[in-house]
Amino acid sequence: QVQLVESGGGSVQAGGSLRLSCAASGITYSSYYMGWFRQAPGKEREGVAVIDSDGSTTYADSVKGRFTISKDNAKNTLYLQMNSLKPEDTAEYYCEADRFVSGLDLLNFWAYNYWGQGTKVTVSS
């Protein structure tokens, strides 16, 4: 049974930093595509950052240079380091995973079969 559990969300002021974590179980972590997605109130879920089984990363334009995705295969944990946070980064953040995702769909939330319950991030101005 696949289980993804996010943590690390919270409330920060603009310009601040947070690090999100996603603990995974039930999958061969190192061989999966893993990603962070977010959903603001009233908006569709959007892709933030993805790391594939080889360690290659893809970022949404809105977070490039501010967010860094990484993973620790030994700990089966995915991370998202978020720096220079902006109010528009406020959202529920979800960890998603799948065995394979087409390059064209990496930042599409519907391309992944597994996801967690989310962790809330609030950035105040």
mmCIF file of N, CA and C in Angstrom:
data_model
loop_
_atom_site.group_PDB
_atom_site.id
_atom_site.type_symbol
_atom_site.label_atom_id
_atom_site.label_comp_id
_atom_site.label_asym_id
_atom_site.label_seq_id
_atom_site.Cartn_x
_atom_site.Cartn_y
_atom_site.Cartn_z
ATOM 1 N N GLN A 1 0.838 -1.186 0.000
ATOM 2 C CA GLN A 1 0.000 0.000 0.000
ATOM 3 C C GLN A 1 0.884 1.250 0.000
ATOM 4 N N VAL A 2 0.665 2.112 -0.973
ATOM 5 C CA VAL A 2 1.461 3.329 -1.089
ATOM 6 C C VAL A 2 0.935 4.383 -0.124
ATOM 7 N N GLN A 3 1.855 4.996 0.599
ATOM 8 C CA GLN A 3 1.482 6.068 1.521
ATOM 9 C C GLN A 3 2.483 7.202 1.399
ATOM 10 N N LEU A 4 1.969 8.408 1.214
ATOM 11 C CA LEU A 4 2.786 9.613 1.159
ATOM 12 C C LEU A 4 2.305 10.556 2.247
ATOM 13 N N VAL A 5 3.214 11.012 3.090
ATOM 14 C CA VAL A 5 2.845 11.871 4.209
ATOM 15 C C VAL A 5 3.691 13.134 4.175
ATOM 16 N N GLU A 6 3.027 14.268 3.949
ATOM 17 C CA GLU A 6 3.711 15.554 3.896
ATOM 18 C C GLU A 6 3.787 16.186 5.280
ATOM 19 N N SER A 7 4.816 16.995 5.470
ATOM 20 C CA SER A 7 4.964 17.763 6.698
ATOM 21 C C SER A 7 5.813 18.992 6.416
ATOM 22 N N GLY A 8 5.834 19.909 7.380
ATOM 23 C CA GLY A 8 6.697 21.074 7.255
ATOM 24 C C GLY A 8 6.010 22.367 6.891
ATOM 25 N N GLY A 9 4.720 22.301 6.616
ATOM 26 C CA GLY A 9 4.000 23.526 6.285
ATOM 27 C C GLY A 9 3.873 24.434 7.492
ATOM 28 N N GLY A 10 3.440 25.657 7.244
ATOM 29 C CA GLY A 10 3.277 26.612 8.334
ATOM 30 C C GLY A 10 3.010 27.993 7.804
ATOM 31 N N SER A 11 3.094 28.969 8.693
ATOM 32 C CA SER A 11 2.866 30.365 8.333
ATOM 33 C C SER A 11 4.159 31.142 8.446
ATOM 34 N N VAL A 12 4.486 31.883 7.395
ATOM 35 C CA VAL A 12 5.703 32.699 7.381
ATOM 36 C C VAL A 12 5.400 34.038 6.734
ATOM 37 N N GLN A 13 6.273 34.989 6.969
ATOM 38 C CA GLN A 13 6.149 36.279 6.299
ATOM 39 C C GLN A 13 6.840 36.226 4.948
ATOM 40 N N ALA A 14 6.423 37.100 4.065
ATOM 41 C CA ALA A 14 7.039 37.178 2.743
ATOM 42 C C ALA A 14 8.548 37.351 2.887
ATOM 43 N N GLY A 15 9.275 36.637 2.050
ATOM 44 C CA GLY A 15 10.733 36.651 2.125
ATOM 45 C C GLY A 15 11.304 35.531 2.969
ATOM 46 N N GLY A 16 10.453 34.860 3.713
ATOM 47 C CA GLY A 16 10.899 33.787 4.582
ATOM 48 C C GLY A 16 11.094 32.468 3.854
ATOM 49 N N SER A 17 11.426 31.432 4.626
ATOM 50 C CA SER A 17 11.719 30.115 4.063
ATOM 51 C C SER A 17 10.991 29.020 4.827
ATOM 52 N N LEU A 18 10.710 27.938 4.120
ATOM 53 C CA LEU A 18 10.164 26.728 4.717
ATOM 54 C C LEU A 18 10.745 25.530 3.980
ATOM 55 N N ARG A 19 10.825 24.396 4.662
ATOM 56 C CA ARG A 19 11.218 23.160 3.993
ATOM 57 C C ARG A 19 10.124 22.125 4.227
ATOM 58 N N LEU A 20 9.567 21.659 3.140
ATOM 59 C CA LEU A 20 8.560 20.616 3.198
ATOM 60 C C LEU A 20 9.218 19.250 3.046
ATOM 61 N N SER A 21 8.621 18.254 3.695
ATOM 62 C CA SER A 21 9.098 16.883 3.583
ATOM 63 C C SER A 21 7.935 15.972 3.196
ATOM 64 N N CYS A 22 8.261 14.907 2.481
ATOM 65 C CA CYS A 22 7.270 13.905 2.110
ATOM 66 C C CYS A 22 7.882 12.538 2.364
ATOM 67 N N ALA A 23 7.360 11.847 3.358
ATOM 68 C CA ALA A 23 7.825 10.505 3.676
ATOM 69 C C ALA A 23 7.002 9.496 2.895
ATOM 70 N N ALA A 24 7.678 8.612 2.181
ATOM 71 C CA ALA A 24 6.988 7.652 1.317
ATOM 72 C C ALA A 24 7.192 6.231 1.811
ATOM 73 N N SER A 25 6.157 5.426 1.673
ATOM 74 C CA SER A 25 6.258 3.999 1.975
ATOM 75 C C SER A 25 5.436 3.230 0.950
ATOM 76 N N GLY A 26 5.791 1.966 0.759
ATOM 77 C CA GLY A 26 5.046 1.125 -0.176
ATOM 78 C C GLY A 26 5.473 1.243 -1.617
ATOM 79 N N ILE A 27 6.544 2.007 -1.876
ATOM 80 C CA ILE A 27 7.042 2.127 -3.242
ATOM 81 C C ILE A 27 8.552 1.953 -3.238
ATOM 82 N N THR A 28 9.091 1.611 -4.393
ATOM 83 C CA THR A 28 10.549 1.589 -4.563
ATOM 84 C C THR A 28 10.951 3.028 -4.845
ATOM 85 N N TYR A 29 11.201 3.729 -3.791
ATOM 86 C CA TYR A 29 11.311 5.182 -3.830
ATOM 87 C C TYR A 29 12.270 5.685 -4.892
ATOM 88 N N SER A 30 13.429 5.082 -4.958
ATOM 89 C CA SER A 30 14.474 5.603 -5.834
ATOM 90 C C SER A 30 14.103 5.511 -7.309
ATOM 91 N N SER A 31 13.179 4.649 -7.671
ATOM 92 C CA SER A 31 12.840 4.463 -9.082
ATOM 93 C C SER A 31 11.561 5.181 -9.497
ATOM 94 N N TYR A 32 10.984 5.954 -8.598
ATOM 95 C CA TYR A 32 9.727 6.644 -8.888
ATOM 96 C C TYR A 32 9.955 8.105 -9.260
ATOM 97 N N TYR A 33 9.027 8.643 -10.043
ATOM 98 C CA TYR A 33 8.945 10.066 -10.284
ATOM 99 C C TYR A 33 8.201 10.671 -9.078
ATOM 100 N N MET A 34 8.781 11.706 -8.500
ATOM 101 C CA MET A 34 8.196 12.338 -7.312
ATOM 102 C C MET A 34 8.047 13.833 -7.581
ATOM 103 N N GLY A 35 6.965 14.411 -7.081
ATOM 104 C CA GLY A 35 6.787 15.834 -7.328
ATOM 105 C C GLY A 35 6.000 16.532 -6.247
ATOM 106 N N TRP A 36 6.128 17.852 -6.253
ATOM 107 C CA TRP A 36 5.352 18.709 -5.378
ATOM 108 C C TRP A 36 4.357 19.497 -6.224
ATOM 109 N N PHE A 37 3.144 19.526 -5.741
ATOM 110 C CA PHE A 37 2.071 20.248 -6.401
ATOM 111 C C PHE A 37 1.379 21.105 -5.360
ATOM 112 N N ARG A 38 0.678 22.143 -5.794
ATOM 113 C CA ARG A 38 0.002 22.993 -4.823
ATOM 114 C C ARG A 38 -1.359 23.422 -5.349
ATOM 115 N N GLN A 39 -2.231 23.711 -4.411
ATOM 116 C CA GLN A 39 -3.570 24.145 -4.775
ATOM 117 C C GLN A 39 -3.995 25.264 -3.852
ATOM 118 N N ALA A 40 -4.204 26.435 -4.434
ATOM 119 C CA ALA A 40 -4.704 27.581 -3.686
ATOM 120 C C ALA A 40 -6.226 27.536 -3.694
ATOM 121 N N PRO A 41 -6.863 28.169 -2.727
ATOM 122 C CA PRO A 41 -8.333 28.169 -2.662
ATOM 123 C C PRO A 41 -8.951 28.681 -3.961
ATOM 124 N N GLY A 42 -9.880 27.912 -4.513
ATOM 125 C CA GLY A 42 -10.570 28.320 -5.722
ATOM 126 C C GLY A 42 -9.798 28.128 -7.004
ATOM 127 N N LYS A 43 -8.612 27.530 -6.905
ATOM 128 C CA LYS A 43 -7.783 27.342 -8.103
ATOM 129 C C LYS A 43 -7.494 25.865 -8.319
ATOM 130 N N GLU A 44 -7.090 25.542 -9.541
ATOM 131 C CA GLU A 44 -6.746 24.172 -9.868
ATOM 132 C C GLU A 44 -5.366 23.840 -9.298
ATOM 133 N N ARG A 45 -5.157 22.564 -8.980
ATOM 134 C CA ARG A 45 -3.838 22.135 -8.519
ATOM 135 C C ARG A 45 -2.820 22.335 -9.646
ATOM 136 N N GLU A 46 -1.645 22.828 -9.277
ATOM 137 C CA GLU A 46 -0.606 23.087 -10.266
ATOM 138 C C GLU A 46 0.713 22.459 -9.838
ATOM 139 N N GLY A 47 1.515 22.139 -10.838
ATOM 140 C CA GLY A 47 2.818 21.561 -10.569
ATOM 141 C C GLY A 47 3.805 22.606 -10.094
ATOM 142 N N VAL A 48 4.623 22.237 -9.131
ATOM 143 C CA VAL A 48 5.643 23.132 -8.581
ATOM 144 C C VAL A 48 7.040 22.650 -8.974
ATOM 145 N N ALA A 49 7.344 21.409 -8.657
ATOM 146 C CA ALA A 49 8.661 20.864 -8.944
ATOM 147 C C ALA A 49 8.588 19.353 -8.965
ATOM 148 N N VAL A 50 9.377 18.752 -9.843
ATOM 149 C CA VAL A 50 9.378 17.298 -9.995
ATOM 150 C C VAL A 50 10.819 16.815 -10.076
ATOM 151 N N ILE A 51 11.071 15.631 -9.535
ATOM 152 C CA ILE A 51 12.375 14.988 -9.665
ATOM 153 C C ILE A 51 12.131 13.573 -10.149
ATOM 154 N N ASP A 52 12.853 13.189 -11.205
ATOM 155 C CA ASP A 52 12.603 11.857 -11.757
ATOM 156 C C ASP A 52 13.541 10.839 -11.135
ATOM 157 N N SER A 53 13.434 9.605 -11.617
ATOM 158 C CA SER A 53 14.194 8.512 -11.015
ATOM 159 C C SER A 53 15.703 8.685 -11.175
ATOM 160 N N ASP A 54 16.121 9.466 -12.162
ATOM 161 C CA ASP A 54 17.549 9.721 -12.378
ATOM 162 C C ASP A 54 18.041 10.950 -11.624
ATOM 163 N N GLY A 55 17.123 11.649 -10.967
ATOM 164 C CA GLY A 55 17.505 12.846 -10.235
ATOM 165 C C GLY A 55 17.364 14.139 -11.018
ATOM 166 N N SER A 56 16.881 14.059 -12.249
ATOM 167 C CA SER A 56 16.667 15.271 -13.035
ATOM 168 C C SER A 56 15.462 16.025 -12.485
ATOM 169 N N THR A 57 15.574 17.348 -12.489
ATOM 170 C CA THR A 57 14.521 18.171 -11.894
ATOM 171 C C THR A 57 13.840 19.073 -12.920
ATOM 172 N N THR A 58 12.594 19.374 -12.655
ATOM 173 C CA THR A 58 11.797 20.279 -13.471
ATOM 174 C C THR A 58 11.035 21.202 -12.532
ATOM 175 N N TYR A 59 11.030 22.496 -12.859
ATOM 176 C CA TYR A 59 10.369 23.472 -12.002
ATOM 177 C C TYR A 59 9.363 24.300 -12.788
ATOM 178 N N ALA A 60 8.314 24.715 -12.106
ATOM 179 C CA ALA A 60 7.413 25.695 -12.688
ATOM 180 C C ALA A 60 8.154 27.030 -12.761
ATOM 181 N N ASP A 61 7.856 27.819 -13.787
ATOM 182 C CA ASP A 61 8.539 29.102 -13.962
ATOM 183 C C ASP A 61 8.370 29.998 -12.733
ATOM 184 N N SER A 62 7.238 29.891 -12.076
ATOM 185 C CA SER A 62 6.936 30.775 -10.950
ATOM 186 C C SER A 62 7.818 30.535 -9.726
ATOM 187 N N VAL A 63 8.505 29.390 -9.678
ATOM 188 C CA VAL A 63 9.316 29.076 -8.490
ATOM 189 C C VAL A 63 10.791 28.896 -8.817
ATOM 190 N N LYS A 64 11.160 28.976 -10.073
ATOM 191 C CA LYS A 64 12.561 28.798 -10.457
ATOM 192 C C LYS A 64 13.440 29.809 -9.741
ATOM 193 N N GLY A 65 14.548 29.316 -9.199
ATOM 194 C CA GLY A 65 15.478 30.190 -8.496
ATOM 195 C C GLY A 65 15.114 30.404 -7.036
ATOM 196 N N ARG A 66 13.921 29.989 -6.633
ATOM 197 C CA ARG A 66 13.493 30.168 -5.230
ATOM 198 C C ARG A 66 13.290 28.824 -4.528
ATOM 199 N N PHE A 67 12.801 27.833 -5.249
ATOM 200 C CA PHE A 67 12.502 26.525 -4.660
ATOM 201 C C PHE A 67 13.506 25.496 -5.158
ATOM 202 N N THR A 68 13.815 24.520 -4.313
ATOM 203 C CA THR A 68 14.692 23.421 -4.693
ATOM 204 C C THR A 68 14.079 22.105 -4.235
ATOM 205 N N ILE A 69 13.928 21.188 -5.179
ATOM 206 C CA ILE A 69 13.421 19.854 -4.858
ATOM 207 C C ILE A 69 14.597 18.896 -4.732
ATOM 208 N N SER A 70 14.513 18.000 -3.770
ATOM 209 C CA SER A 70 15.572 17.007 -3.591
ATOM 210 C C SER A 70 14.960 15.780 -2.934
ATOM 211 N N LYS A 71 15.714 14.700 -2.943
ATOM 212 C CA LYS A 71 15.233 13.484 -2.293
ATOM 213 C C LYS A 71 16.376 12.742 -1.649
ATOM 214 N N ASP A 72 16.049 12.027 -0.585
ATOM 215 C CA ASP A 72 17.003 11.177 0.118
ATOM 216 C C ASP A 72 16.498 9.754 -0.048
ATOM 217 N N ASN A 73 17.109 9.000 -0.943
ATOM 218 C CA ASN A 73 16.626 7.641 -1.216
ATOM 219 C C ASN A 73 16.759 6.734 0.007
ATOM 220 N N ALA A 74 17.784 6.948 0.794
ATOM 221 C CA ALA A 74 17.986 6.101 1.975
ATOM 222 C C ALA A 74 16.877 6.302 3.004
ATOM 223 N N LYS A 75 16.333 7.508 3.043
ATOM 224 C CA LYS A 75 15.267 7.814 3.996
ATOM 225 C C LYS A 75 13.876 7.776 3.368
ATOM 226 N N ASN A 76 13.829 7.467 2.072
ATOM 227 C CA ASN A 76 12.528 7.475 1.368
ATOM 228 C C ASN A 76 11.779 8.783 1.582
ATOM 229 N N THR A 77 12.503 9.882 1.485
ATOM 230 C CA THR A 77 11.914 11.185 1.773
ATOM 231 C C THR A 77 12.212 12.181 0.664
ATOM 232 N N LEU A 78 11.184 12.920 0.302
ATOM 233 C CA LEU A 78 11.270 13.978 -0.692
ATOM 234 C C LEU A 78 11.214 15.315 0.037
ATOM 235 N N TYR A 79 11.966 16.289 -0.471
ATOM 236 C CA TYR A 79 12.002 17.608 0.168
ATOM 237 C C TYR A 79 11.677 18.705 -0.827
ATOM 238 N N LEU A 80 11.198 19.815 -0.309
ATOM 239 C CA LEU A 80 11.058 21.033 -1.100
ATOM 240 C C LEU A 80 11.522 22.191 -0.232
ATOM 241 N N GLN A 81 12.682 22.726 -0.564
ATOM 242 C CA GLN A 81 13.190 23.904 0.117
ATOM 243 C C GLN A 81 12.621 25.132 -0.572
ATOM 244 N N MET A 82 11.906 25.934 0.180
ATOM 245 C CA MET A 82 11.243 27.116 -0.388
ATOM 246 C C MET A 82 11.829 28.372 0.233
ATOM 247 N N ASN A 83 12.491 29.176 -0.577
ATOM 248 C CA ASN A 83 13.087 30.426 -0.125
ATOM 249 C C ASN A 83 12.399 31.609 -0.795
ATOM 250 N N SER A 84 12.616 32.779 -0.243
ATOM 251 C CA SER A 84 12.033 34.008 -0.804
ATOM 252 C C SER A 84 10.543 33.840 -1.077
ATOM 253 N N LEU A 85 9.849 33.339 -0.095
ATOM 254 C CA LEU A 85 8.426 33.050 -0.268
ATOM 255 C C LEU A 85 7.624 34.321 -0.500
ATOM 256 N N LYS A 86 6.587 34.178 -1.326
ATOM 257 C CA LYS A 86 5.710 35.285 -1.673
ATOM 258 C C LYS A 86 4.278 34.943 -1.255
ATOM 259 N N PRO A 87 3.447 35.948 -1.047
ATOM 260 C CA PRO A 87 2.038 35.657 -0.694
ATOM 261 C C PRO A 87 1.359 34.739 -1.705
ATOM 262 N N GLU A 88 1.729 34.844 -2.967
ATOM 263 C CA GLU A 88 1.109 33.997 -3.986
ATOM 264 C C GLU A 88 1.550 32.539 -3.909
ATOM 265 N N ASP A 89 2.485 32.230 -3.033
ATOM 266 C CA ASP A 89 2.874 30.834 -2.796
ATOM 267 C C ASP A 89 1.939 30.165 -1.791
ATOM 268 N N THR A 90 1.038 30.929 -1.204
ATOM 269 C CA THR A 90 0.092 30.378 -0.239
ATOM 270 C C THR A 90 -0.788 29.331 -0.900
ATOM 271 N N ALA A 91 -0.789 28.118 -0.338
ATOM 272 C CA ALA A 91 -1.549 27.011 -0.916
ATOM 273 C C ALA A 91 -1.396 25.776 -0.036
ATOM 274 N N GLU A 92 -2.185 24.774 -0.378
ATOM 275 C CA GLU A 92 -1.989 23.442 0.184
ATOM 276 C C GLU A 92 -0.986 22.748 -0.741
ATOM 277 N N TYR A 93 0.067 22.195 -0.178
ATOM 278 C CA TYR A 93 1.114 21.552 -0.966
ATOM 279 C C TYR A 93 0.991 20.037 -0.830
ATOM 280 N N TYR A 94 1.030 19.376 -1.979
ATOM 281 C CA TYR A 94 0.869 17.923 -2.042
ATOM 282 C C TYR A 94 2.098 17.270 -2.655
ATOM 283 N N CYS A 95 2.418 16.115 -2.131
ATOM 284 C CA CYS A 95 3.459 15.272 -2.699
ATOM 285 C C CYS A 95 2.771 14.225 -3.574
ATOM 286 N N GLU A 96 3.286 14.011 -4.774
ATOM 287 C CA GLU A 96 2.705 13.019 -5.670
ATOM 288 C C GLU A 96 3.802 12.121 -6.222
ATOM 289 N N ALA A 97 3.413 10.925 -6.624
ATOM 290 C CA ALA A 97 4.403 9.960 -7.102
ATOM 291 C C ALA A 97 3.784 9.012 -8.119
ATOM 292 N N ASP A 98 4.637 8.529 -8.998
ATOM 293 C CA ASP A 98 4.227 7.473 -9.916
ATOM 294 C C ASP A 98 5.470 6.799 -10.480
ATOM 295 N N ARG A 99 5.271 5.608 -11.003
ATOM 296 C CA ARG A 99 6.383 4.817 -11.505
ATOM 297 C C ARG A 99 7.017 5.461 -12.740
ATOM 298 N N PHE A 100 6.175 6.057 -13.596
ATOM 299 C CA PHE A 100 6.669 6.727 -14.793
ATOM 300 C C PHE A 100 5.711 7.833 -15.182
ATOM 301 N N VAL A 101 6.260 8.949 -15.610
ATOM 302 C CA VAL A 101 5.454 10.067 -16.098
ATOM 303 C C VAL A 101 6.118 10.599 -17.357
ATOM 304 N N SER A 102 5.323 10.794 -18.391
ATOM 305 C CA SER A 102 5.848 11.346 -19.638
ATOM 306 C C SER A 102 6.436 12.737 -19.412
ATOM 307 N N GLY A 103 7.484 13.037 -20.151
ATOM 308 C CA GLY A 103 8.137 14.332 -20.009
ATOM 309 C C GLY A 103 7.189 15.501 -20.198
ATOM 310 N N LEU A 104 6.218 15.340 -21.088
ATOM 311 C CA LEU A 104 5.271 16.419 -21.359
ATOM 312 C C LEU A 104 4.296 16.632 -20.206
ATOM 313 N N ASP A 105 4.162 15.638 -19.345
ATOM 314 C CA ASP A 105 3.159 15.688 -18.272
ATOM 315 C C ASP A 105 3.757 15.852 -16.886
ATOM 316 N N LEU A 106 5.042 16.118 -16.796
ATOM 317 C CA LEU A 106 5.700 16.117 -15.491
ATOM 318 C C LEU A 106 5.032 17.048 -14.490
ATOM 319 N N LEU A 107 4.590 18.198 -14.920
ATOM 320 C CA LEU A 107 3.984 19.160 -13.991
ATOM 321 C C LEU A 107 2.457 19.102 -13.995
ATOM 322 N N ASN A 108 1.898 18.052 -14.568
ATOM 323 C CA ASN A 108 0.438 17.874 -14.562
ATOM 324 C C ASN A 108 0.047 16.951 -13.418
ATOM 325 N N PHE A 109 -0.765 17.456 -12.501
ATOM 326 C CA PHE A 109 -1.080 16.701 -11.296
ATOM 327 C C PHE A 109 -1.819 15.397 -11.608
ATOM 328 N N TRP A 110 -2.584 15.384 -12.695
ATOM 329 C CA TRP A 110 -3.408 14.217 -13.009
ATOM 330 C C TRP A 110 -2.588 13.058 -13.585
ATOM 331 N N ALA A 111 -1.299 13.296 -13.852
ATOM 332 C CA ALA A 111 -0.444 12.253 -14.417
ATOM 333 C C ALA A 111 0.102 11.300 -13.351
ATOM 334 N N TYR A 112 -0.149 11.584 -12.091
ATOM 335 C CA TYR A 112 0.392 10.793 -10.996
ATOM 336 C C TYR A 112 -0.727 10.025 -10.296
ATOM 337 N N ASN A 113 -0.448 8.798 -9.915
ATOM 338 C CA ASN A 113 -1.467 7.954 -9.294
ATOM 339 C C ASN A 113 -1.469 7.977 -7.773
ATOM 340 N N TYR A 114 -0.438 8.505 -7.175
ATOM 341 C CA TYR A 114 -0.358 8.505 -5.716
ATOM 342 C C TYR A 114 -0.111 9.923 -5.203
ATOM 343 N N TRP A 115 -0.779 10.276 -4.144
ATOM 344 C CA TRP A 115 -0.589 11.595 -3.538
ATOM 345 C C TRP A 115 -0.925 11.533 -2.067
ATOM 346 N N GLY A 116 -0.395 12.512 -1.322
ATOM 347 C CA GLY A 116 -0.635 12.574 0.111
ATOM 348 C C GLY A 116 -1.801 13.474 0.464
ATOM 349 N N GLN A 117 -1.930 13.759 1.754
ATOM 350 C CA GLN A 117 -3.049 14.556 2.252
ATOM 351 C C GLN A 117 -2.769 16.060 2.210
ATOM 352 N N GLY A 118 -1.537 16.424 2.015
ATOM 353 C CA GLY A 118 -1.208 17.836 1.885
ATOM 354 C C GLY A 118 -0.715 18.468 3.173
ATOM 355 N N THR A 119 0.007 19.577 3.004
ATOM 356 C CA THR A 119 0.442 20.388 4.129
ATOM 357 C C THR A 119 0.250 21.853 3.727
ATOM 358 N N LYS A 120 -0.284 22.648 4.644
ATOM 359 C CA LYS A 120 -0.674 24.006 4.300
ATOM 360 C C LYS A 120 0.472 24.990 4.498
ATOM 361 N N VAL A 121 0.649 25.851 3.509
ATOM 362 C CA VAL A 121 1.642 26.919 3.569
ATOM 363 C C VAL A 121 0.918 28.251 3.426
ATOM 364 N N THR A 122 1.166 29.141 4.371
ATOM 365 C CA THR A 122 0.561 30.469 4.326
ATOM 366 C C THR A 122 1.672 31.511 4.397
ATOM 367 N N VAL A 123 1.708 32.399 3.412
ATOM 368 C CA VAL A 123 2.712 33.452 3.362
ATOM 369 C C VAL A 123 2.007 34.798 3.462
ATOM 370 N N SER A 124 2.343 35.551 4.473
ATOM 371 C CA SER A 124 1.708 36.853 4.689
ATOM 372 C C SER A 124 2.624 37.976 4.203
ATOM 373 N N SER A 125 2.000 39.047 3.765
ATOM 374 C CA SER A 125 2.772 40.179 3.232
ATOM 375 C C SER A 125 3.161 41.154 4.335
#
